[in-house]
């Protein structure tokens, strides 16, 4: 997880918080958070990187729509990240 960009970690958080979100739903959620447009050329290559690293699974709803879920490893990595963050930020 330490070799991921902040954007990739944000993708994982959004995926973890959704119910098998599709790419457009992830894009819209991040645009609301960032208050700026997230281009497809940034979104999908980063999602593919997370899939390649074994942190995210990609499924297919229909011929045009993919959905994303965290793998077991992805969930463990995200939990470890949260534990690490909590050492430094106690809100």
mmCIF file of C-alpha atoms in Angstrom:
data_model
loop_
_atom_site.group_PDB
_atom_site.id
_atom_site.type_symbol
_atom_site.label_atom_id
_atom_site.label_comp_id
_atom_site.label_asym_id
_atom_site.label_seq_id
_atom_site.Cartn_x
_atom_site.Cartn_y
_atom_site.Cartn_z
ATOM 1 C CA UNK A 1 0.000 0.000 0.000
ATOM 2 C CA UNK A 2 2.929 2.309 0.623
ATOM 3 C CA UNK A 3 3.716 2.395 -3.109
ATOM 4 C CA UNK A 4 0.258 3.709 -4.045
ATOM 5 C CA UNK A 5 -0.492 7.303 -4.896
ATOM 6 C CA UNK A 6 -2.954 9.269 -2.807
ATOM 7 C CA UNK A 7 -5.394 9.085 -5.716
ATOM 8 C CA UNK A 8 -5.149 5.300 -5.766
ATOM 9 C CA UNK A 9 -5.784 5.141 -2.020
ATOM 10 C CA UNK A 10 -8.797 7.420 -2.474
ATOM 11 C CA UNK A 11 -10.084 5.047 -5.151
ATOM 12 C CA UNK A 12 -9.822 2.189 -2.681
ATOM 13 C CA UNK A 13 -11.709 4.126 -0.003
ATOM 14 C CA UNK A 14 -14.530 4.926 -2.433
ATOM 15 C CA UNK A 15 -14.711 1.310 -3.607
ATOM 16 C CA UNK A 16 -14.755 0.082 0.000
ATOM 17 C CA UNK A 17 -17.623 2.432 0.819
ATOM 18 C CA UNK A 18 -19.748 1.451 -2.155
ATOM 19 C CA UNK A 19 -21.806 -1.553 -3.132
ATOM 20 C CA UNK A 20 -19.872 -2.784 -6.170
ATOM 21 C CA UNK A 21 -19.565 0.742 -7.601
ATOM 22 C CA UNK A 22 -19.063 1.172 -11.326
ATOM 23 C CA UNK A 23 -16.479 3.499 -12.816
ATOM 24 C CA UNK A 24 -18.828 6.452 -13.322
ATOM 25 C CA UNK A 25 -20.085 6.258 -9.722
ATOM 26 C CA UNK A 26 -16.486 6.224 -8.463
ATOM 27 C CA UNK A 27 -15.659 9.165 -10.738
ATOM 28 C CA UNK A 28 -18.639 11.185 -9.480
ATOM 29 C CA UNK A 29 -17.818 10.480 -5.841
ATOM 30 C CA UNK A 30 -14.217 11.628 -6.283
ATOM 31 C CA UNK A 31 -15.272 14.717 -8.227
ATOM 32 C CA UNK A 32 -17.490 15.687 -5.297
ATOM 33 C CA UNK A 33 -14.589 15.258 -2.903
ATOM 34 C CA UNK A 34 -11.949 16.932 -5.077
ATOM 35 C CA UNK A 35 -14.355 19.609 -6.331
ATOM 36 C CA UNK A 36 -12.882 19.202 -9.798
ATOM 37 C CA UNK A 37 -13.247 16.918 -12.777
ATOM 38 C CA UNK A 38 -11.609 13.501 -12.738
ATOM 39 C CA UNK A 39 -10.766 12.560 -16.308
ATOM 40 C CA UNK A 40 -11.310 9.049 -17.625
ATOM 41 C CA UNK A 41 -7.641 8.986 -18.646
ATOM 42 C CA UNK A 42 -6.702 9.272 -14.990
ATOM 43 C CA UNK A 43 -9.458 7.144 -13.472
ATOM 44 C CA UNK A 44 -9.364 3.921 -15.457
ATOM 45 C CA UNK A 45 -5.582 3.415 -15.685
ATOM 46 C CA UNK A 46 -5.392 3.823 -11.901
ATOM 47 C CA UNK A 47 -8.243 1.364 -11.383
ATOM 48 C CA UNK A 48 -6.424 -1.080 -13.667
ATOM 49 C CA UNK A 49 -3.247 -0.624 -11.606
ATOM 50 C CA UNK A 50 -5.150 -1.539 -8.442
ATOM 51 C CA UNK A 51 -6.540 -4.616 -10.197
ATOM 52 C CA UNK A 52 -3.046 -5.582 -11.401
ATOM 53 C CA UNK A 53 -1.691 -5.238 -7.851
ATOM 54 C CA UNK A 54 -4.386 -7.599 -6.551
ATOM 55 C CA UNK A 55 -6.042 -4.968 -4.359
ATOM 56 C CA UNK A 56 -9.242 -4.590 -6.378
ATOM 57 C CA UNK A 57 -11.369 -7.009 -8.392
ATOM 58 C CA UNK A 58 -13.071 -5.882 -11.567
ATOM 59 C CA UNK A 59 -16.320 -7.495 -12.628
ATOM 60 C CA UNK A 60 -18.650 -6.924 -15.538
ATOM 61 C CA UNK A 61 -22.337 -5.980 -15.242
ATOM 62 C CA UNK A 62 -22.916 -5.751 -18.979
ATOM 63 C CA UNK A 63 -20.830 -5.122 -22.087
ATOM 64 C CA UNK A 64 -20.254 -1.479 -21.162
ATOM 65 C CA UNK A 65 -20.266 -1.417 -17.376
ATOM 66 C CA UNK A 66 -17.619 -2.752 -15.024
ATOM 67 C CA UNK A 67 -17.896 -2.768 -11.253
ATOM 68 C CA UNK A 68 -15.163 -2.822 -8.651
ATOM 69 C CA UNK A 69 -14.742 -4.463 -5.237
ATOM 70 C CA UNK A 70 -11.843 -4.713 -2.835
ATOM 71 C CA UNK A 71 -10.092 -8.047 -2.658
ATOM 72 C CA UNK A 72 -9.387 -9.590 0.723
ATOM 73 C CA UNK A 73 -5.847 -8.302 0.401
ATOM 74 C CA UNK A 74 -7.110 -4.835 -0.531
ATOM 75 C CA UNK A 75 -9.336 -4.725 2.536
ATOM 76 C CA UNK A 76 -6.443 -5.850 4.790
ATOM 77 C CA UNK A 77 -4.176 -3.200 3.268
ATOM 78 C CA UNK A 78 -6.803 -0.504 3.759
ATOM 79 C CA UNK A 79 -7.355 -1.561 7.377
ATOM 80 C CA UNK A 80 -3.591 -1.494 8.014
ATOM 81 C CA UNK A 81 -3.427 1.992 6.514
ATOM 82 C CA UNK A 82 -6.231 3.189 8.778
ATOM 83 C CA UNK A 83 -4.457 1.754 11.828
ATOM 84 C CA UNK A 84 -1.265 3.530 10.796
ATOM 85 C CA UNK A 85 -3.143 6.820 10.275
ATOM 86 C CA UNK A 86 -4.814 6.494 13.679
ATOM 87 C CA UNK A 87 -1.381 6.495 15.342
ATOM 88 C CA UNK A 88 -0.924 10.068 14.183
ATOM 89 C CA UNK A 89 -4.441 11.460 13.971
ATOM 90 C CA UNK A 90 -6.797 10.990 16.871
ATOM 91 C CA UNK A 91 -10.125 12.590 15.983
#
